PDB file of C-alpha atoms in Angstrom:
ATOM      1  CA  ARG U   1       0.000   0.000   0.000  1.00 95.00           C
ATOM      2  CA  ARG U   2       2.798   2.439   0.891  1.00 98.00           C
ATOM      3  CA  ALA U   3       4.587   1.751  -2.407  1.00 98.00           C
ATOM      4  CA  VAL U   4       1.391   2.490  -4.347  1.00 98.00           C
ATOM      5  CA  GLU U   5       0.851   5.736  -2.441  1.00 98.00           C
ATOM      6  CA  LEU U   6       4.419   6.848  -3.135  1.00 98.00           C
ATOM      7  CA  LEU U   7       4.175   6.015  -6.845  1.00 98.00           C
ATOM      8  CA  GLN U   8       0.910   7.934  -7.132  1.00 97.00           C
ATOM      9  CA  ALA U   9       2.601  10.890  -5.392  1.00 97.00           C
ATOM     10  CA  GLY U  10       5.341  10.930  -8.043  1.00 98.00           C
ATOM     11  CA  GLU U  11       8.047   9.305  -5.898  1.00 98.00           C
ATOM     12  CA  LEU U  12      10.513   6.528  -6.755  1.00 98.00           C
ATOM     13  CA  VAL U  13      10.043   2.970  -5.503  1.00 98.00           C
ATOM     14  CA  ALA U  14      12.508   0.154  -6.159  1.00 98.00           C
ATOM     15  CA  PHE U  15      11.177  -3.383  -6.456  1.00 98.00           C
ATOM     16  CA  PRO U  16      12.411  -6.819  -7.485  1.00 97.00           C
ATOM     17  CA  THR U  17      11.612  -8.467 -10.768  1.00 95.00           C
ATOM     18  CA  GLU U  18      12.666 -11.941 -11.786  1.00 94.00           C
ATOM     19  CA  THR U  19      15.585 -10.341 -13.660  1.00 91.00           C
ATOM     20  CA  VAL U  20      16.976  -7.434 -11.575  1.00 94.00           C
ATOM     21  CA  TYR U  21      15.659  -4.765  -9.187  1.00 96.00           C
ATOM     22  CA  GLY U  22      13.803  -1.975 -10.982  1.00 97.00           C
ATOM     23  CA  LEU U  23      13.640   1.729 -10.142  1.00 98.00           C
ATOM     24  CA  GLY U  24       9.944   2.506 -10.493  1.00 98.00           C
ATOM     25  CA  ALA U  25       7.922   5.653 -11.120  1.00 98.00           C
ATOM     26  CA  ASP U  26       4.480   6.432 -12.535  1.00 98.00           C
ATOM     27  CA  ALA U  27       5.176   5.964 -16.250  1.00 98.00           C
ATOM     28  CA  ALA U  28       2.424   8.413 -17.212  1.00 98.00           C
ATOM     29  CA  ASN U  29       3.904  11.200 -15.073  1.00 98.00           C
ATOM     30  CA  PRO U  30       6.804  12.983 -16.857  1.00 97.00           C
ATOM     31  CA  GLU U  31       7.949  14.646 -13.624  1.00 97.00           C
ATOM     32  CA  ALA U  32       8.176  11.281 -11.846  1.00 98.00           C
ATOM     33  CA  VAL U  33       9.956   9.744 -14.846  1.00 98.00           C
ATOM     34  CA  ALA U  34      12.473  12.618 -14.730  1.00 97.00           C
ATOM     35  CA  LYS U  35      13.360  11.529 -11.181  1.00 98.00           C
ATOM     36  CA  ILE U  36      14.439   8.139 -12.562  1.00 98.00           C
ATOM     37  CA  PHE U  37      16.814   9.804 -15.018  1.00 97.00           C
ATOM     38  CA  ALA U  38      18.184  12.097 -12.296  1.00 97.00           C
ATOM     39  CA  ALA U  39      18.732   9.291  -9.768  1.00 97.00           C
ATOM     40  CA  LYS U  40      20.446   7.057 -12.325  1.00 96.00           C
ATOM     41  CA  GLY U  41      22.349   9.754 -14.193  1.00 95.00           C
ATOM     42  CA  ARG U  42      20.796   8.244 -17.318  1.00 94.00           C
ATOM     43  CA  PRO U  43      20.666  10.145 -20.627  1.00 95.00           C
ATOM     44  CA  ALA U  44      17.116  11.370 -21.318  1.00 93.00           C
ATOM     45  CA  ASP U  45      17.071   9.825 -24.792  1.00 95.00           C
ATOM     46  CA  HIS U  46      17.322   6.281 -23.393  1.00 95.00           C
ATOM     47  CA  PRO U  47      13.801   4.802 -23.264  1.00 97.00           C
ATOM     48  CA  LEU U  48      12.394   3.098 -20.184  1.00 97.00           C
ATOM     49  CA  ILE U  49      10.408  -0.134 -19.964  1.00 97.00           C
ATOM     50  CA  VAL U  50       6.827   0.199 -18.740  1.00 98.00           C
ATOM     51  CA  HIS U  51       5.769  -2.597 -16.388  1.00 98.00           C
ATOM     52  CA  VAL U  52       2.068  -3.492 -16.222  1.00 98.00           C
ATOM     53  CA  ALA U  53      -0.088  -6.033 -14.369  1.00 98.00           C
ATOM     54  CA  GLY U  54      -1.038  -8.018 -17.459  1.00 97.00           C
ATOM     55  CA  ALA U  55      -1.666  -8.030 -21.192  1.00 97.00           C
ATOM     56  CA  ALA U  56      -5.064  -6.406 -20.595  1.00 96.00           C
ATOM     57  CA  TYR U  57      -3.200  -3.115 -20.015  1.00 97.00           C
ATOM     58  CA  LEU U  58      -1.181  -3.298 -23.215  1.00 97.00           C
ATOM     59  CA  ASP U  59      -3.573  -1.214 -25.310  1.00 95.00           C
ATOM     60  CA  ARG U  60      -3.281   1.697 -22.847  1.00 97.00           C
ATOM     61  CA  TRP U  61       0.381   1.986 -23.841  1.00 98.00           C
ATOM     62  CA  ALA U  62       0.494   0.846 -27.458  1.00 98.00           C
ATOM     63  CA  ILE U  63      -1.512   1.115 -30.673  1.00 98.00           C
ATOM     64  CA  ASP U  64      -1.676  -0.995 -33.821  1.00 98.00           C
ATOM     65  CA  ILE U  65      -0.652  -4.023 -31.779  1.00 98.00           C
ATOM     66  CA  PRO U  66       0.024  -6.919 -34.154  1.00 98.00           C
ATOM     67  CA  GLN U  67      -1.414 -10.357 -33.428  1.00 98.00           C
ATOM     68  CA  ALA U  68       2.134 -11.674 -33.019  1.00 98.00           C
ATOM     69  CA  ALA U  69       2.598  -9.360 -30.011  1.00 98.00           C
ATOM     70  CA  TRP U  70      -0.589 -10.640 -28.388  1.00 98.00           C
ATOM     71  CA  ASP U  71       0.587 -14.210 -29.013  1.00 98.00           C
ATOM     72  CA  LEU U  72       4.000 -13.497 -27.477  1.00 98.00           C
ATOM     73  CA  ALA U  73       2.391 -11.848 -24.461  1.00 98.00           C
ATOM     74  CA  GLU U  74       0.137 -14.864 -23.949  1.00 97.00           C
ATOM     75  CA  ALA U  75       3.055 -17.281 -24.259  1.00 97.00           C
ATOM     76  CA  PHE U  76       5.726 -15.447 -22.237  1.00 97.00           C
ATOM     77  CA  TRP U  77       4.013 -13.085 -19.770  1.00 97.00           C
ATOM     78  CA  PRO U  78       4.522 -12.788 -16.955  1.00 97.00           C
ATOM     79  CA  GLY U  79       8.200 -13.109 -17.710  1.00 95.00           C
ATOM     80  CA  PRO U  80      11.395 -11.450 -18.913  1.00 93.00           C
ATOM     81  CA  LEU U  81      10.109 -10.445 -22.373  1.00 95.00           C
ATOM     82  CA  THR U  82       9.730  -6.785 -23.328  1.00 96.00           C
ATOM     83  CA  LEU U  83       7.549  -5.977 -26.327  1.00 98.00           C
ATOM     84  CA  ILE U  84       8.520  -2.894 -28.350  1.00 98.00           C
ATOM     85  CA  LEU U  85       5.394  -1.414 -29.929  1.00 98.00           C
ATOM     86  CA  LYS U  86       4.081   1.824 -31.418  1.00 98.00           C
ATOM     87  CA  ARG U  87       3.302   4.173 -28.530  1.00 98.00           C
ATOM     88  CA  ALA U  88      -0.226   5.363 -27.784  1.00 98.00           C
ATOM     89  CA  ALA U  89      -0.740   9.129 -27.972  1.00 97.00           C
ATOM     90  CA  GLU U  90      -1.083   9.374 -24.170  1.00 96.00           C
ATOM     91  CA  VAL U  91       2.364   7.896 -23.548  1.00 98.00           C
ATOM     92  CA  PRO U  92       4.776  10.668 -22.521  1.00 97.00           C
ATOM     93  CA  TYR U  93       7.899  11.073 -24.616  1.00 97.00           C
ATOM     94  CA  ALA U  94       9.783  11.237 -21.310  1.00 97.00           C
ATOM     95  CA  VAL U  95       9.285   7.478 -20.925  1.00 97.00           C
ATOM     96  CA  THR U  96      10.064   6.619 -24.576  1.00 98.00           C
ATOM     97  CA  GLY U  97      13.221   8.694 -24.810  1.00 96.00           C
ATOM     98  CA  GLY U  98      11.517  10.776 -27.505  1.00 97.00           C
ATOM     99  CA  GLN U  99      10.830   7.744 -29.696  1.00 97.00           C
ATOM    100  CA  GLU U 100       7.548   6.668 -31.277  1.00 98.00           C
ATOM    101  CA  THR U 101       7.788   3.214 -29.684  1.00 98.00           C
ATOM    102  CA  VAL U 102       7.326   1.999 -26.136  1.00 98.00           C
ATOM    103  CA  GLY U 103       8.659  -1.076 -24.351  1.00 98.00           C
ATOM    104  CA  VAL U 104       6.127  -2.943 -22.206  1.00 98.00           C
ATOM    105  CA  ARG U 105       6.427  -6.061 -20.070  1.00 97.00           C
ATOM    106  CA  VAL U 106       4.800  -7.979 -17.223  1.00 98.00           C
ATOM    107  CA  PRO U 107       7.332  -9.016 -14.576  1.00 97.00           C
ATOM    108  CA  ALA U 108       7.101 -12.537 -13.155  1.00 96.00           C
ATOM    109  CA  HIS U 109       8.366 -11.847  -9.619  1.00 96.00           C
ATOM    110  CA  PRO U 110       5.452 -12.316  -7.159  1.00 96.00           C
ATOM    111  CA  LEU U 111       6.185  -9.060  -5.309  1.00 97.00           C
ATOM    112  CA  ALA U 112       6.405  -7.093  -8.572  1.00 97.00           C
ATOM    113  CA  LEU U 113       3.126  -8.607  -9.774  1.00 97.00           C
ATOM    114  CA  ASP U 114       1.464  -7.771  -6.451  1.00 98.00           C
ATOM    115  CA  LEU U 115       2.699  -4.186  -6.811  1.00 98.00           C
ATOM    116  CA  MET U 116       1.449  -3.896 -10.416  1.00 98.00           C
ATOM    117  CA  ARG U 117      -1.966  -5.276  -9.465  1.00 97.00           C
ATOM    118  CA  ALA U 118      -2.308  -3.076  -6.373  1.00 98.00           C
ATOM    119  CA  TYR U 119      -1.248  -0.037  -8.417  1.00 98.00           C
ATOM    120  CA  ALA U 120      -3.875  -0.779 -11.072  1.00 97.00           C
ATOM    121  CA  GLN U 121      -6.547  -1.465  -8.454  1.00 97.00           C
ATOM    122  CA  ALA U 122      -5.783   1.893  -6.793  1.00 97.00           C
ATOM    123  CA  GLY U 123      -6.305   3.766 -10.060  1.00 96.00           C
ATOM    124  CA  GLY U 124      -2.915   3.351 -11.657  1.00 94.00           C
ATOM    125  CA  GLY U 125      -1.395   6.804 -11.383  1.00 93.00           C
ATOM    126  CA  ARG U 126      -1.805   9.731 -13.772  1.00 95.00           C
ATOM    127  CA  GLY U 127      -4.610   9.246 -16.262  1.00 95.00           C
ATOM    128  CA  GLY U 128      -5.334   5.744 -14.959  1.00 96.00           C
ATOM    129  CA  MET U 129      -2.661   4.362 -17.289  1.00 96.00           C
ATOM    130  CA  CYS U 130      -1.557   1.689 -14.745  1.00 97.00           C
ATOM    131  CA  GLY U 131       2.076   1.519 -15.816  1.00 98.00           C
ATOM    132  CA  ILE U 132       5.283   1.733 -13.811  1.00 98.00           C
ATOM    133  CA  ALA U 133       8.428   2.792 -15.660  1.00 98.00           C
ATOM    134  CA  ALA U 134      11.283   0.791 -14.193  1.00 97.00           C
ATOM    135  CA  PRO U 135      14.791   0.497 -15.561  1.00 96.00           C
ATOM    136  CA  SER U 136      17.366  -1.281 -13.436  1.00 95.00           C
ATOM    137  CA  ALA U 137      17.818   0.353 -10.019  1.00 96.00           C
ATOM    138  CA  ASN U 138      21.458   1.393 -10.421  1.00 95.00           C
ATOM    139  CA  ARG U 139      23.451   4.349 -11.657  1.00 94.00           C
ATOM    140  CA  PHE U 140      23.776   4.483 -15.442  1.00 92.00           C
ATOM    141  CA  GLY U 141      26.493   2.196 -16.773  1.00 88.00           C
ATOM    142  CA  ARG U 142      26.898   0.235 -13.538  1.00 90.00           C
ATOM    143  CA  ILE U 143      26.038  -3.387 -12.772  1.00 88.00           C
ATOM    144  CA  SER U 144      22.316  -4.002 -12.307  1.00 91.00           C
ATOM    145  CA  PRO U 145      21.311  -4.831  -8.725  1.00 93.00           C
ATOM    146  CA  THR U 146      19.992  -8.255  -7.828  1.00 93.00           C
ATOM    147  CA  ASP U 147      19.369  -7.548  -4.137  1.00 94.00           C
ATOM    148  CA  ALA U 148      17.633  -4.780  -2.169  1.00 96.00           C
ATOM    149  CA  VAL U 149      20.852  -3.969  -0.297  1.00 95.00           C
ATOM    150  CA  HIS U 150      22.568  -3.200  -3.613  1.00 93.00           C
ATOM    151  CA  VAL U 151      19.819  -0.693  -4.469  1.00 96.00           C
ATOM    152  CA  ARG U 152      20.252   1.222  -1.206  1.00 95.00           C
ATOM    153  CA  GLU U 153      24.041   1.189  -1.561  1.00 94.00           C
ATOM    154  CA  GLU U 154      23.840   2.469  -5.136  1.00 93.00           C
ATOM    155  CA  LEU U 155      20.987   4.995  -4.961  1.00 96.00           C
ATOM    156  CA  GLY U 156      20.565   5.825  -1.266  1.00 93.00           C
ATOM    157  CA  ASP U 157      17.931   8.406  -0.409  1.00 93.00           C
ATOM    158  CA  ALA U 158      17.025   9.049  -4.063  1.00 95.00           C
ATOM    159  CA  VAL U 159      14.586   6.140  -3.633  1.00 97.00           C
ATOM    160  CA  ALA U 160      11.630   6.714  -1.304  1.00 97.00           C
ATOM    161  CA  LEU U 161      11.076   2.986  -0.688  1.00 98.00           C
ATOM    162  CA  VAL U 162      12.815  -0.274  -1.566  1.00 98.00           C
ATOM    163  CA  LEU U 163      10.607  -3.365  -1.557  1.00 97.00           C
ATOM    164  CA  ASP U 164      12.791  -6.276  -0.512  1.00 97.00           C
ATOM    165  CA  GLY U 165      11.852  -9.434  -2.357  1.00 95.00           C
ATOM    166  CA  GLY U 166      15.133 -11.235  -1.832  1.00 93.00           C
ATOM    167  CA  ALA U 167      17.646 -12.028  -4.538  1.00 91.00           C
ATOM    168  CA  CYS U 168      16.519 -11.931  -8.183  1.00 90.00           C
ATOM    169  CA  ASN U 169      16.592 -15.280  -9.969  1.00 81.00           C
ATOM    170  CA  VAL U 170      17.831 -14.281 -13.444  1.00 72.00           C
ATOM    171  CA  GLY U 171      20.348 -11.520 -12.706  1.00 72.00           C
ATOM    172  CA  ILE U 172      20.288  -9.905 -16.189  1.00 70.00           C
ATOM    173  CA  GLU U 173      17.787  -7.599 -17.879  1.00 72.00           C
ATOM    174  CA  SER U 174      14.778  -8.769 -19.915  1.00 67.00           C
ATOM    175  CA  THR U 175      14.946  -9.701 -23.598  1.00 63.00           C
TER     176      THR U 175
END
């Protein structure tokens, strides 16, 4: 509940996925997304992945979704697969790095899924888009964290809350 409240208030929340820990913000809120870039020292033209609770939220983020994307989502979500699709008009360029495409995925970690579902149930942030932008929770160019302790060591007070879900199973980013 606290993580959802912080995300809706435009704050950063780190959480585990099956791959690495992510640094999350309301993906529909450009000001919150800017906090990700500032905390990481990440160039603004590097797009972020939007995490959602399930394929049912895909059409909030993308348009002209080909059948192959729906098939891949059904086969591999939740899981470490990111679909790159044409962005919907409501998707801020802050999250796409100025590009006309958006990356979307459904994480398989139980704590991440609980967070995505609770976020959607609570209204899903700005515009009810129900997406959390979440690149790896580390400074740009550094090794991605696989444990909550690594996130705190790397980003400190830039993150309002770190959800500790133990060590990540995969240890590398999604495909």
